[in-house]
Amino acid sequence: MITPEELNLLIEQTYKVEGEFNELKASYTHLQNTIERVVEFLPNAIWIIDEDSSVFLQNSKARELLELLRLIKLKNDDYEVAFNSRFYLIKSSSYRDKTMISATDITEQKRKENLATMGQMAAHLSHEIRNPIGSISLLSSTLKKRVMPENIPIVEEIQKSVYRIDRIIKATLMFSKGIEINRTKFLWSELMDSIDMSIGYYGYSKEINFIFPQVDFELNADKDLLEMLFSNFVANAIDAIEADDSDEGVVEISYERDEGYHKFSIYDSGVEVDNRAELFEAFKSTKLKGNGLGLVLSREIAEAHGGSVELMDTKKKLFEIKIAL
């Protein structure tokens, strides 16, 4: 029979054990909360999986990608998975009865790698094409002086085609090497003469009215690069008008000096921009004639001059170009 003293001792020990259990439970809860907070702060999706394949712990990014978890296979090596038009790097590690899986979004990294590869391939092809194109250009100029007058339009069409190819080569090589500016002082009228010449070489079938700033002003910039910038926009405008149902169109460049910038606005009456999100994405173009580099390089040229290129949120299609004074 248990004596009162033994009973009291047993009760005291029970309370002590219960207290230690509650302290241990509180510590475990605190530890679990700490782990959950740490996992939540991680930039990638994290799942901790039990032996029965149930999810023991996950962060909010993992909850958003629950469908991705079904595609993941446990491997010793890291590997990539494509899911919903994005790419994820999958890593996993095990400890006792738990397995941790992480999924890191590497879509942007893959895009840059693909762009670098495409740029290298394009630069190599451009170098290979440049020499024969130079020969064709020289020979066509000689041929134009010798052919009968009725055949001159045929030679001019050859020259226009060579000019288009030369523009693509220059853009591709510039994209692969990067933009380097050489500032000189020149007048807008000089640049406009170069733009007019490029329009003549570009060629188009519709009646297009070109409206350029008539006021003359001085720029301190890289004339060749700005010629490429404006020629790219004018060429895009011509293509947009050619794709439109109308038989005629308008390309208008307006100018003002504002807040330390030369500010140009470019409008055309052609078809609207299809996809604003991919507008400045390299090698992406909705045009049959496009290589997807024109707007990308134009923006880089403007930024190299301390400026910017932006598609304005207006009723009519309007690009704004800023070049720092």
PDB file of C-alpha atoms in Angstrom:
ATOM      1  CA  MET A   1       0.000   0.000   0.000  1.00  0.00           C
ATOM      2  CA  ILE A   2       1.334   3.460  -1.022  1.00  0.00           C
ATOM      3  CA  THR A   3       1.948   5.754   1.878  1.00  0.00           C
ATOM      4  CA  PRO A   4       0.893   9.460   1.752  1.00  0.00           C
ATOM      5  CA  GLU A   5       4.531  10.484   1.497  1.00  0.00           C
ATOM      6  CA  GLU A   6       5.092   8.181  -1.508  1.00  0.00           C
ATOM      7  CA  LEU A   7       1.907   9.435  -3.141  1.00  0.00           C
ATOM      8  CA  ASN A   8       2.988  13.069  -2.746  1.00  0.00           C
ATOM      9  CA  LEU A   9       6.404  12.212  -4.177  1.00  0.00           C
ATOM     10  CA  LEU A  10       4.771  10.485  -7.151  1.00  0.00           C
ATOM     11  CA  ILE A  11       2.513  13.492  -7.749  1.00  0.00           C
ATOM     12  CA  GLU A  12       5.496  15.849  -7.565  1.00  0.00           C
ATOM     13  CA  GLN A  13       7.419  13.723 -10.080  1.00  0.00           C
ATOM     14  CA  THR A  14       4.386  13.633 -12.371  1.00  0.00           C
ATOM     15  CA  TYR A  15       4.121  17.441 -12.279  1.00  0.00           C
ATOM     16  CA  LYS A  16       7.867  17.680 -12.908  1.00  0.00           C
ATOM     17  CA  VAL A  17       7.681  15.341 -15.911  1.00  0.00           C
ATOM     18  CA  GLU A  18       4.648  17.244 -17.231  1.00  0.00           C
ATOM     19  CA  GLY A  19       6.522  20.538 -16.819  1.00  0.00           C
ATOM     20  CA  GLU A  20       9.576  19.185 -18.641  1.00  0.00           C
ATOM     21  CA  PHE A  21       7.294  17.842 -21.382  1.00  0.00           C
ATOM     22  CA  ASN A  22       5.600  21.226 -21.785  1.00  0.00           C
ATOM     23  CA  GLU A  23       8.986  22.956 -21.897  1.00  0.00           C
ATOM     24  CA  LEU A  24      10.201  20.453 -24.496  1.00  0.00           C
ATOM     25  CA  LYS A  25       6.987  20.897 -26.490  1.00  0.00           C
ATOM     26  CA  ALA A  26       7.352  24.675 -26.364  1.00  0.00           C
ATOM     27  CA  SER A  27      10.992  24.397 -27.463  1.00  0.00           C
ATOM     28  CA  TYR A  28       9.978  22.089 -30.310  1.00  0.00           C
ATOM     29  CA  THR A  29       7.202  24.487 -31.369  1.00  0.00           C
ATOM     30  CA  HIS A  30       9.642  27.415 -31.231  1.00  0.00           C
ATOM     31  CA  LEU A  31      12.188  25.424 -33.254  1.00  0.00           C
ATOM     32  CA  GLN A  32       9.549  24.444 -35.810  1.00  0.00           C
ATOM     33  CA  ASN A  33       8.382  28.058 -36.108  1.00  0.00           C
ATOM     34  CA  THR A  34      12.002  29.160 -36.566  1.00  0.00           C
ATOM     35  CA  ILE A  35      12.531  26.548 -39.284  1.00  0.00           C
ATOM     36  CA  GLU A  36       9.320  27.615 -41.003  1.00  0.00           C
ATOM     37  CA  ARG A  37      10.424  31.269 -40.957  1.00  0.00           C
ATOM     38  CA  VAL A  38      13.861  30.397 -42.325  1.00  0.00           C
ATOM     39  CA  VAL A  39      12.350  28.259 -45.083  1.00  0.00           C
ATOM     40  CA  GLU A  40       9.869  31.036 -45.919  1.00  0.00           C
ATOM     41  CA  PHE A  41      12.687  33.574 -46.351  1.00  0.00           C
ATOM     42  CA  LEU A  42      14.532  31.409 -48.893  1.00  0.00           C
ATOM     43  CA  PRO A  43      14.240  32.751 -52.469  1.00  0.00           C
ATOM     44  CA  ASN A  44      13.430  29.363 -54.020  1.00  0.00           C
ATOM     45  CA  ALA A  45      10.640  26.822 -53.564  1.00  0.00           C
ATOM     46  CA  ILE A  46      11.367  24.386 -50.689  1.00  0.00           C
ATOM     47  CA  TRP A  47       9.611  21.128 -49.830  1.00  0.00           C
ATOM     48  CA  ILE A  48      10.521  18.830 -46.927  1.00  0.00           C
ATOM     49  CA  ILE A  49       9.095  15.368 -47.627  1.00  0.00           C
ATOM     50  CA  ASP A  50       8.391  12.502 -45.189  1.00  0.00           C
ATOM     51  CA  GLU A  51       9.157   8.837 -45.878  1.00  0.00           C
ATOM     52  CA  ASP A  52       5.555   8.286 -46.995  1.00  0.00           C
ATOM     53  CA  SER A  53       6.002  11.048 -49.652  1.00  0.00           C
ATOM     54  CA  SER A  54       3.735  13.467 -47.772  1.00  0.00           C
ATOM     55  CA  VAL A  55       4.749  17.116 -47.450  1.00  0.00           C
ATOM     56  CA  PHE A  56       6.081  17.763 -43.931  1.00  0.00           C
ATOM     57  CA  LEU A  57       6.985  21.435 -44.547  1.00  0.00           C
ATOM     58  CA  GLN A  58       6.914  23.882 -47.478  1.00  0.00           C
ATOM     59  CA  ASN A  59       7.186  27.607 -48.086  1.00  0.00           C
ATOM     60  CA  SER A  60       4.755  29.855 -49.965  1.00  0.00           C
ATOM     61  CA  LYS A  61       6.734  29.616 -53.226  1.00  0.00           C
ATOM     62  CA  ALA A  62       6.465  25.820 -53.018  1.00  0.00           C
ATOM     63  CA  ARG A  63       2.692  26.039 -52.512  1.00  0.00           C
ATOM     64  CA  GLU A  64       2.419  28.078 -55.719  1.00  0.00           C
ATOM     65  CA  LEU A  65       4.357  25.354 -57.570  1.00  0.00           C
ATOM     66  CA  LEU A  66       2.602  22.308 -56.145  1.00  0.00           C
ATOM     67  CA  GLU A  67       1.972  20.946 -59.661  1.00  0.00           C
ATOM     68  CA  LEU A  68       5.733  21.121 -60.279  1.00  0.00           C
ATOM     69  CA  LEU A  69       6.359  18.810 -57.295  1.00  0.00           C
ATOM     70  CA  ARG A  70       4.528  16.013 -59.138  1.00  0.00           C
ATOM     71  CA  LEU A  71       7.053  16.268 -62.001  1.00  0.00           C
ATOM     72  CA  ILE A  72      10.111  16.099 -59.761  1.00  0.00           C
ATOM     73  CA  LYS A  73      12.065  12.862 -59.515  1.00  0.00           C
ATOM     74  CA  LEU A  74      14.573  12.332 -56.713  1.00  0.00           C
ATOM     75  CA  LYS A  75      18.064  12.105 -58.220  1.00  0.00           C
ATOM     76  CA  ASN A  76      21.566  12.315 -56.848  1.00  0.00           C
ATOM     77  CA  ASP A  77      22.543  14.954 -59.412  1.00  0.00           C
ATOM     78  CA  ASP A  78      21.020  18.367 -59.967  1.00  0.00           C
ATOM     79  CA  TYR A  79      18.826  18.670 -63.061  1.00  0.00           C
ATOM     80  CA  GLU A  80      16.520  21.082 -64.882  1.00  0.00           C
ATOM     81  CA  VAL A  81      12.755  20.892 -65.375  1.00  0.00           C
ATOM     82  CA  ALA A  82      10.580  22.924 -67.754  1.00  0.00           C
ATOM     83  CA  PHE A  83       7.215  23.914 -66.264  1.00  0.00           C
ATOM     84  CA  ASN A  84       4.661  26.504 -67.443  1.00  0.00           C
ATOM     85  CA  SER A  85       7.119  28.081 -69.925  1.00  0.00           C
ATOM     86  CA  ARG A  86       9.765  28.531 -67.216  1.00  0.00           C
ATOM     87  CA  PHE A  87      12.885  26.573 -66.222  1.00  0.00           C
ATOM     88  CA  TYR A  88      13.728  25.333 -62.719  1.00  0.00           C
ATOM     89  CA  LEU A  89      16.924  23.863 -61.258  1.00  0.00           C
ATOM     90  CA  ILE A  90      16.021  20.928 -58.986  1.00  0.00           C
ATOM     91  CA  LYS A  91      18.208  19.912 -56.042  1.00  0.00           C
ATOM     92  CA  SER A  92      17.487  17.347 -53.327  1.00  0.00           C
ATOM     93  CA  SER A  93      19.157  16.017 -50.173  1.00  0.00           C
ATOM     94  CA  SER A  94      18.115  13.497 -47.506  1.00  0.00           C
ATOM     95  CA  TYR A  95      18.662  13.283 -43.750  1.00  0.00           C
ATOM     96  CA  ARG A  96      17.227  10.439 -41.682  1.00  0.00           C
ATOM     97  CA  ASP A  97      13.563  10.102 -42.642  1.00  0.00           C
ATOM     98  CA  LYS A  98      13.248  13.501 -44.390  1.00  0.00           C
ATOM     99  CA  THR A  99      14.107  14.683 -47.907  1.00  0.00           C
ATOM    100  CA  MET A 100      14.481  18.335 -48.821  1.00  0.00           C
ATOM    101  CA  ILE A 101      13.743  19.418 -52.412  1.00  0.00           C
ATOM    102  CA  SER A 102      14.461  22.876 -53.787  1.00  0.00           C
ATOM    103  CA  ALA A 103      13.332  24.376 -57.110  1.00  0.00           C
ATOM    104  CA  THR A 104      15.141  27.539 -58.275  1.00  0.00           C
ATOM    105  CA  ASP A 105      13.753  29.595 -61.162  1.00  0.00           C
ATOM    106  CA  ILE A 106      16.602  29.883 -63.722  1.00  0.00           C
ATOM    107  CA  THR A 107      14.487  31.163 -66.640  1.00  0.00           C
ATOM    108  CA  GLU A 108      16.330  34.492 -66.855  1.00  0.00           C
ATOM    109  CA  GLN A 109      19.712  32.771 -66.674  1.00  0.00           C
ATOM    110  CA  LYS A 110      18.696  30.374 -69.468  1.00  0.00           C
ATOM    111  CA  ARG A 111      17.459  33.316 -71.551  1.00  0.00           C
ATOM    112  CA  LYS A 112      20.800  35.107 -71.185  1.00  0.00           C
ATOM    113  CA  GLU A 113      22.708  31.931 -72.053  1.00  0.00           C
ATOM    114  CA  ASN A 114      20.569  31.437 -75.163  1.00  0.00           C
ATOM    115  CA  LEU A 115      21.011  35.078 -76.169  1.00  0.00           C
ATOM    116  CA  ALA A 116      24.786  34.790 -75.759  1.00  0.00           C
ATOM    117  CA  THR A 117      24.865  31.630 -77.892  1.00  0.00           C
ATOM    118  CA  MET A 118      22.629  33.163 -80.554  1.00  0.00           C
ATOM    119  CA  GLY A 119      24.748  36.327 -80.531  1.00  0.00           C
ATOM    120  CA  GLN A 120      27.962  34.347 -81.071  1.00  0.00           C
ATOM    121  CA  MET A 121      26.432  32.330 -83.915  1.00  0.00           C
ATOM    122  CA  ALA A 122      24.964  35.455 -85.535  1.00  0.00           C
ATOM    123  CA  ALA A 123      28.281  37.323 -85.239  1.00  0.00           C
ATOM    124  CA  HIS A 124      30.122  34.422 -86.903  1.00  0.00           C
ATOM    125  CA  LEU A 125      27.611  34.288 -89.771  1.00  0.00           C
ATOM    126  CA  SER A 126      27.754  38.076 -90.151  1.00  0.00           C
ATOM    127  CA  HIS A 127      31.535  37.992 -90.566  1.00  0.00           C
ATOM    128  CA  GLU A 128      31.201  35.260 -93.189  1.00  0.00           C
ATOM    129  CA  ILE A 129      28.551  37.200 -95.121  1.00  0.00           C
ATOM    130  CA  ARG A 130      30.194  40.627 -94.904  1.00  0.00           C
ATOM    131  CA  ASN A 131      32.929  40.110 -97.523  1.00  0.00           C
ATOM    132  CA  PRO A 132      30.694  38.804-100.364  1.00  0.00           C
ATOM    133  CA  ILE A 133      28.105  41.505 -99.584  1.00  0.00           C
ATOM    134  CA  GLY A 134      30.830  44.151 -99.890  1.00  0.00           C
ATOM    135  CA  SER A 135      31.805  42.732-103.269  1.00  0.00           C
ATOM    136  CA  ILE A 136      28.184  42.705-104.470  1.00  0.00           C
ATOM    137  CA  SER A 137      27.746  46.319-103.361  1.00  0.00           C
ATOM    138  CA  LEU A 138      30.886  47.449-105.204  1.00  0.00           C
ATOM    139  CA  LEU A 139      30.040  45.504-108.365  1.00  0.00           C
ATOM    140  CA  SER A 140      26.437  46.770-108.410  1.00  0.00           C
ATOM    141  CA  SER A 141      27.685  50.375-108.262  1.00  0.00           C
ATOM    142  CA  THR A 142      29.979  49.675-111.218  1.00  0.00           C
ATOM    143  CA  LEU A 143      27.203  47.851-113.067  1.00  0.00           C
ATOM    144  CA  LYS A 144      24.778  50.755-112.591  1.00  0.00           C
ATOM    145  CA  LYS A 145      27.124  53.022-114.584  1.00  0.00           C
ATOM    146  CA  ARG A 146      27.340  50.587-117.501  1.00  0.00           C
ATOM    147  CA  VAL A 147      23.851  49.129-117.990  1.00  0.00           C
ATOM    148  CA  MET A 148      21.226  50.527-120.296  1.00  0.00           C
ATOM    149  CA  PRO A 149      18.896  53.097-118.680  1.00  0.00           C
ATOM    150  CA  GLU A 150      15.907  50.732-118.698  1.00  0.00           C
ATOM    151  CA  ASN A 151      17.887  48.231-116.571  1.00  0.00           C
ATOM    152  CA  ILE A 152      18.943  50.716-113.876  1.00  0.00           C
ATOM    153  CA  PRO A 153      15.834  49.986-111.687  1.00  0.00           C
ATOM    154  CA  ILE A 154      16.899  46.329-111.563  1.00  0.00           C
ATOM    155  CA  VAL A 155      20.366  47.280-110.310  1.00  0.00           C
ATOM    156  CA  GLU A 156      18.812  49.657-107.767  1.00  0.00           C
ATOM    157  CA  GLU A 157      16.684  46.820-106.404  1.00  0.00           C
ATOM    158  CA  ILE A 158      19.873  44.789-105.980  1.00  0.00           C
ATOM    159  CA  GLN A 159      21.430  47.719-104.094  1.00  0.00           C
ATOM    160  CA  LYS A 160      18.378  48.023-101.828  1.00  0.00           C
ATOM    161  CA  SER A 161      18.567  44.328-100.990  1.00  0.00           C
ATOM    162  CA  VAL A 162      22.299  44.625-100.263  1.00  0.00           C
ATOM    163  CA  TYR A 163      21.582  47.633 -98.033  1.00  0.00           C
ATOM    164  CA  ARG A 164      19.050  45.625 -96.013  1.00  0.00           C
ATOM    165  CA  ILE A 165      21.541  42.792 -95.517  1.00  0.00           C
ATOM    166  CA  ASP A 166      24.273  45.269 -94.556  1.00  0.00           C
ATOM    167  CA  ARG A 167      21.958  46.809 -91.904  1.00  0.00           C
ATOM    168  CA  ILE A 168      21.327  43.366 -90.410  1.00  0.00           C
ATOM    169  CA  ILE A 169      25.071  42.594 -90.358  1.00  0.00           C
ATOM    170  CA  LYS A 170      25.922  45.890 -88.649  1.00  0.00           C
ATOM    171  CA  ALA A 171      23.172  45.411 -86.063  1.00  0.00           C
ATOM    172  CA  THR A 172      24.239  41.835 -85.325  1.00  0.00           C
ATOM    173  CA  LEU A 173      27.918  42.704 -84.905  1.00  0.00           C
ATOM    174  CA  MET A 174      27.054  45.699 -82.724  1.00  0.00           C
ATOM    175  CA  PHE A 175      24.806  43.545 -80.534  1.00  0.00           C
ATOM    176  CA  SER A 176      27.561  40.947 -80.041  1.00  0.00           C
ATOM    177  CA  LYS A 177      30.334  43.505 -79.341  1.00  0.00           C
ATOM    178  CA  GLY A 178      28.379  46.129 -77.374  1.00  0.00           C
ATOM    179  CA  ILE A 179      27.856  49.864 -77.860  1.00  0.00           C
ATOM    180  CA  GLU A 180      30.836  52.235 -77.827  1.00  0.00           C
ATOM    181  CA  ILE A 181      30.165  55.910 -78.592  1.00  0.00           C
ATOM    182  CA  ASN A 182      32.476  58.436 -80.237  1.00  0.00           C
ATOM    183  CA  ARG A 183      31.048  61.918 -79.635  1.00  0.00           C
ATOM    184  CA  THR A 184      31.415  64.679 -82.214  1.00  0.00           C
ATOM    185  CA  LYS A 185      29.464  67.883 -82.813  1.00  0.00           C
ATOM    186  CA  PHE A 186      27.170  67.951 -85.859  1.00  0.00           C
ATOM    187  CA  LEU A 187      23.886  69.458 -87.002  1.00  0.00           C
ATOM    188  CA  TRP A 188      20.505  67.764 -87.136  1.00  0.00           C
ATOM    189  CA  SER A 189      20.315  68.610 -90.856  1.00  0.00           C
ATOM    190  CA  GLU A 190      23.411  66.441 -91.462  1.00  0.00           C
ATOM    191  CA  LEU A 191      21.817  63.531 -89.637  1.00  0.00           C
ATOM    192  CA  MET A 192      18.551  64.069 -91.539  1.00  0.00           C
ATOM    193  CA  ASP A 193      20.430  63.798 -94.866  1.00  0.00           C
ATOM    194  CA  SER A 194      21.751  60.382 -93.783  1.00  0.00           C
ATOM    195  CA  ILE A 195      18.252  59.283 -92.707  1.00  0.00           C
ATOM    196  CA  ASP A 196      16.817  60.408 -96.073  1.00  0.00           C
ATOM    197  CA  MET A 197      19.485  58.365 -97.853  1.00  0.00           C
ATOM    198  CA  SER A 198      18.660  55.256 -95.799  1.00  0.00           C
ATOM    199  CA  ILE A 199      14.948  55.711 -96.600  1.00  0.00           C
ATOM    200  CA  GLY A 200      15.790  55.783-100.298  1.00  0.00           C
ATOM    201  CA  TYR A 201      17.707  52.533 -99.998  1.00  0.00           C
ATOM    202  CA  TYR A 202      15.111  50.840 -97.788  1.00  0.00           C
ATOM    203  CA  GLY A 203      12.333  50.826-100.366  1.00  0.00           C
ATOM    204  CA  TYR A 204       8.544  50.691 -99.961  1.00  0.00           C
ATOM    205  CA  SER A 205       5.471  50.369-102.170  1.00  0.00           C
ATOM    206  CA  LYS A 206       2.960  52.792-100.580  1.00  0.00           C
ATOM    207  CA  GLU A 207       2.648  56.568-100.610  1.00  0.00           C
ATOM    208  CA  ILE A 208       4.323  57.631 -97.352  1.00  0.00           C
ATOM    209  CA  ASN A 209       4.578  61.211 -96.123  1.00  0.00           C
ATOM    210  CA  PHE A 210       7.733  61.760 -94.037  1.00  0.00           C
ATOM    211  CA  ILE A 211       7.571  64.760 -91.667  1.00  0.00           C
ATOM    212  CA  PHE A 212      10.882  65.630 -90.007  1.00  0.00           C
ATOM    213  CA  PRO A 213      11.908  68.598 -87.801  1.00  0.00           C
ATOM    214  CA  GLN A 214      12.819  71.560 -90.008  1.00  0.00           C
ATOM    215  CA  VAL A 215      14.522  73.535 -87.242  1.00  0.00           C
ATOM    216  CA  ASP A 216      18.288  72.961 -87.143  1.00  0.00           C
ATOM    217  CA  PHE A 217      20.187  72.362 -83.915  1.00  0.00           C
ATOM    218  CA  GLU A 218      23.521  70.989 -82.781  1.00  0.00           C
ATOM    219  CA  LEU A 219      24.060  67.571 -81.239  1.00  0.00           C
ATOM    220  CA  ASN A 220      27.123  66.292 -79.386  1.00  0.00           C
ATOM    221  CA  ALA A 221      26.821  62.563 -79.990  1.00  0.00           C
ATOM    222  CA  ASP A 222      27.925  59.637 -82.140  1.00  0.00           C
ATOM    223  CA  LYS A 223      26.498  60.498 -85.564  1.00  0.00           C
ATOM    224  CA  ASP A 224      26.793  56.955 -86.984  1.00  0.00           C
ATOM    225  CA  LEU A 225      25.010  55.438 -83.984  1.00  0.00           C
ATOM    226  CA  LEU A 226      22.202  58.000 -84.055  1.00  0.00           C
ATOM    227  CA  GLU A 227      21.818  57.392 -87.781  1.00  0.00           C
ATOM    228  CA  MET A 228      21.320  53.694 -86.991  1.00  0.00           C
ATOM    229  CA  LEU A 229      18.884  54.551 -84.179  1.00  0.00           C
ATOM    230  CA  PHE A 230      16.630  56.784 -86.293  1.00  0.00           C
ATOM    231  CA  SER A 231      16.947  54.558 -89.366  1.00  0.00           C
ATOM    232  CA  ASN A 232      15.757  51.611 -87.279  1.00  0.00           C
ATOM    233  CA  PHE A 233      12.671  53.508 -86.145  1.00  0.00           C
ATOM    234  CA  VAL A 234      11.909  54.837 -89.642  1.00  0.00           C
ATOM    235  CA  ALA A 235      12.343  51.328 -91.119  1.00  0.00           C
ATOM    236  CA  ASN A 236       9.985  49.895 -88.469  1.00  0.00           C
ATOM    237  CA  ALA A 237       7.479  52.652 -89.271  1.00  0.00           C
ATOM    238  CA  ILE A 238       7.681  51.877 -93.008  1.00  0.00           C
ATOM    239  CA  ASP A 239       7.133  48.156 -92.346  1.00  0.00           C
ATOM    240  CA  ALA A 240       4.155  48.955 -90.079  1.00  0.00           C
ATOM    241  CA  ILE A 241       2.593  51.089 -92.840  1.00  0.00           C
ATOM    242  CA  GLU A 242       3.294  48.424 -95.455  1.00  0.00           C
ATOM    243  CA  ALA A 243       1.470  45.894 -93.232  1.00  0.00           C
ATOM    244  CA  ASP A 244      -1.547  48.202 -92.870  1.00  0.00           C
ATOM    245  CA  ASP A 245      -4.636  48.041 -95.126  1.00  0.00           C
ATOM    246  CA  SER A 246      -4.359  51.683 -96.146  1.00  0.00           C
ATOM    247  CA  ASP A 247      -2.680  52.721 -99.416  1.00  0.00           C
ATOM    248  CA  GLU A 248      -0.792  55.570 -97.765  1.00  0.00           C
ATOM    249  CA  GLY A 249       0.758  56.489 -94.455  1.00  0.00           C
ATOM    250  CA  VAL A 250       2.572  59.047 -92.335  1.00  0.00           C
ATOM    251  CA  VAL A 251       5.883  58.915 -90.457  1.00  0.00           C
ATOM    252  CA  GLU A 252       6.428  61.940 -88.255  1.00  0.00           C
ATOM    253  CA  ILE A 253       9.401  62.897 -86.071  1.00  0.00           C
ATOM    254  CA  SER A 254       8.878  65.899 -83.784  1.00  0.00           C
ATOM    255  CA  TYR A 255      11.536  67.571 -81.608  1.00  0.00           C
ATOM    256  CA  GLU A 256      11.822  69.638 -78.469  1.00  0.00           C
ATOM    257  CA  ARG A 257      14.585  70.448 -76.009  1.00  0.00           C
ATOM    258  CA  ASP A 258      13.557  69.603 -72.476  1.00  0.00           C
ATOM    259  CA  GLU A 259      15.247  69.153 -69.073  1.00  0.00           C
ATOM    260  CA  GLY A 260      18.761  68.635 -70.401  1.00  0.00           C
ATOM    261  CA  TYR A 261      17.666  66.320 -73.231  1.00  0.00           C
ATOM    262  CA  HIS A 262      17.074  66.352 -76.947  1.00  0.00           C
ATOM    263  CA  LYS A 263      13.597  64.793 -76.989  1.00  0.00           C
ATOM    264  CA  PHE A 264      12.203  63.202 -80.155  1.00  0.00           C
ATOM    265  CA  SER A 265       8.729  61.760 -80.637  1.00  0.00           C
ATOM    266  CA  ILE A 266       8.216  59.289 -83.496  1.00  0.00           C
ATOM    267  CA  TYR A 267       4.731  58.493 -84.789  1.00  0.00           C
ATOM    268  CA  ASP A 268       3.559  56.321 -87.676  1.00  0.00           C
ATOM    269  CA  SER A 269       0.086  55.493 -88.975  1.00  0.00           C
ATOM    270  CA  GLY A 270       0.850  51.792 -89.484  1.00  0.00           C
ATOM    271  CA  VAL A 271      -0.332  48.738 -87.576  1.00  0.00           C
ATOM    272  CA  GLU A 272      -0.197  48.836 -83.789  1.00  0.00           C
ATOM    273  CA  VAL A 273       2.423  47.104 -81.636  1.00  0.00           C
ATOM    274  CA  ASP A 274       1.421  43.446 -81.110  1.00  0.00           C
ATOM    275  CA  ASN A 275       3.208  42.593 -77.884  1.00  0.00           C
ATOM    276  CA  ARG A 276       4.537  45.394 -75.670  1.00  0.00           C
ATOM    277  CA  ALA A 277       6.123  42.911 -73.238  1.00  0.00           C
ATOM    278  CA  GLU A 278       8.499  41.530 -75.903  1.00  0.00           C
ATOM    279  CA  LEU A 279       9.056  44.842 -77.698  1.00  0.00           C
ATOM    280  CA  PHE A 280      12.680  45.208 -76.543  1.00  0.00           C
ATOM    281  CA  GLU A 281      13.457  41.474 -76.443  1.00  0.00           C
ATOM    282  CA  ALA A 282      16.421  40.480 -78.631  1.00  0.00           C
ATOM    283  CA  PHE A 283      15.813  38.137 -81.591  1.00  0.00           C
ATOM    284  CA  LYS A 284      12.028  38.382 -81.189  1.00  0.00           C
ATOM    285  CA  SER A 285      10.147  40.041 -84.029  1.00  0.00           C
ATOM    286  CA  THR A 286       6.648  39.788 -85.489  1.00  0.00           C
ATOM    287  CA  LYS A 287       7.834  41.205 -88.832  1.00  0.00           C
ATOM    288  CA  LEU A 288       8.774  39.001 -91.772  1.00  0.00           C
ATOM    289  CA  LYS A 289      11.741  41.299 -92.462  1.00  0.00           C
ATOM    290  CA  GLY A 290      12.773  41.735 -88.837  1.00  0.00           C
ATOM    291  CA  ASN A 291      15.662  40.167 -86.965  1.00  0.00           C
ATOM    292  CA  GLY A 292      14.526  41.397 -83.535  1.00  0.00           C
ATOM    293  CA  LEU A 293      17.556  43.625 -82.899  1.00  0.00           C
ATOM    294  CA  GLY A 294      16.486  47.053 -84.172  1.00  0.00           C
ATOM    295  CA  LEU A 295      14.646  48.322 -81.104  1.00  0.00           C
ATOM    296  CA  VAL A 296      17.036  46.584 -78.698  1.00  0.00           C
ATOM    297  CA  LEU A 297      20.034  48.353 -80.241  1.00  0.00           C
ATOM    298  CA  SER A 298      18.161  51.651 -80.504  1.00  0.00           C
ATOM    299  CA  ARG A 299      17.468  51.606 -76.788  1.00  0.00           C
ATOM    300  CA  GLU A 300      21.102  50.677 -76.017  1.00  0.00           C
ATOM    301  CA  ILE A 301      22.333  53.516 -78.260  1.00  0.00           C
ATOM    302  CA  ALA A 302      20.061  56.021 -76.493  1.00  0.00           C
ATOM    303  CA  GLU A 303      21.125  54.762 -73.052  1.00  0.00           C
ATOM    304  CA  ALA A 304      24.804  54.995 -74.064  1.00  0.00           C
ATOM    305  CA  HIS A 305      24.083  58.676 -74.773  1.00  0.00           C
ATOM    306  CA  GLY A 306      22.566  59.132 -71.316  1.00  0.00           C
ATOM    307  CA  GLY A 307      19.023  58.907 -72.657  1.00  0.00           C
ATOM    308  CA  SER A 308      16.206  56.430 -73.121  1.00  0.00           C
ATOM    309  CA  VAL A 309      13.683  54.910 -75.545  1.00  0.00           C
ATOM    310  CA  GLU A 310      10.094  54.355 -74.470  1.00  0.00           C
ATOM    311  CA  LEU A 311       6.785  53.402 -76.067  1.00  0.00           C
ATOM    312  CA  MET A 312       4.382  55.987 -74.690  1.00  0.00           C
ATOM    313  CA  ASP A 313       1.004  55.047 -73.228  1.00  0.00           C
ATOM    314  CA  THR A 314      -1.028  57.182 -75.642  1.00  0.00           C
ATOM    315  CA  LYS A 315      -3.963  56.621 -77.975  1.00  0.00           C
ATOM    316  CA  LYS A 316      -1.759  56.756 -81.045  1.00  0.00           C
ATOM    317  CA  LYS A 317       1.452  54.729 -81.390  1.00  0.00           C
ATOM    318  CA  LEU A 318       4.215  57.035 -80.195  1.00  0.00           C
ATOM    319  CA  PHE A 319       7.848  56.355 -79.286  1.00  0.00           C
ATOM    320  CA  GLU A 320       9.833  58.863 -77.253  1.00  0.00           C
ATOM    321  CA  ILE A 321      13.614  59.057 -77.671  1.00  0.00           C
ATOM    322  CA  LYS A 322      15.783  61.081 -75.293  1.00  0.00           C
ATOM    323  CA  ILE A 323      19.421  61.972 -75.956  1.00  0.00           C
ATOM    324  CA  ALA A 324      21.302  63.830 -73.219  1.00  0.00           C
ATOM    325  CA  LEU A 325      22.576  67.279 -74.152  1.00  0.00           C
TER     326      LEU A 325
END
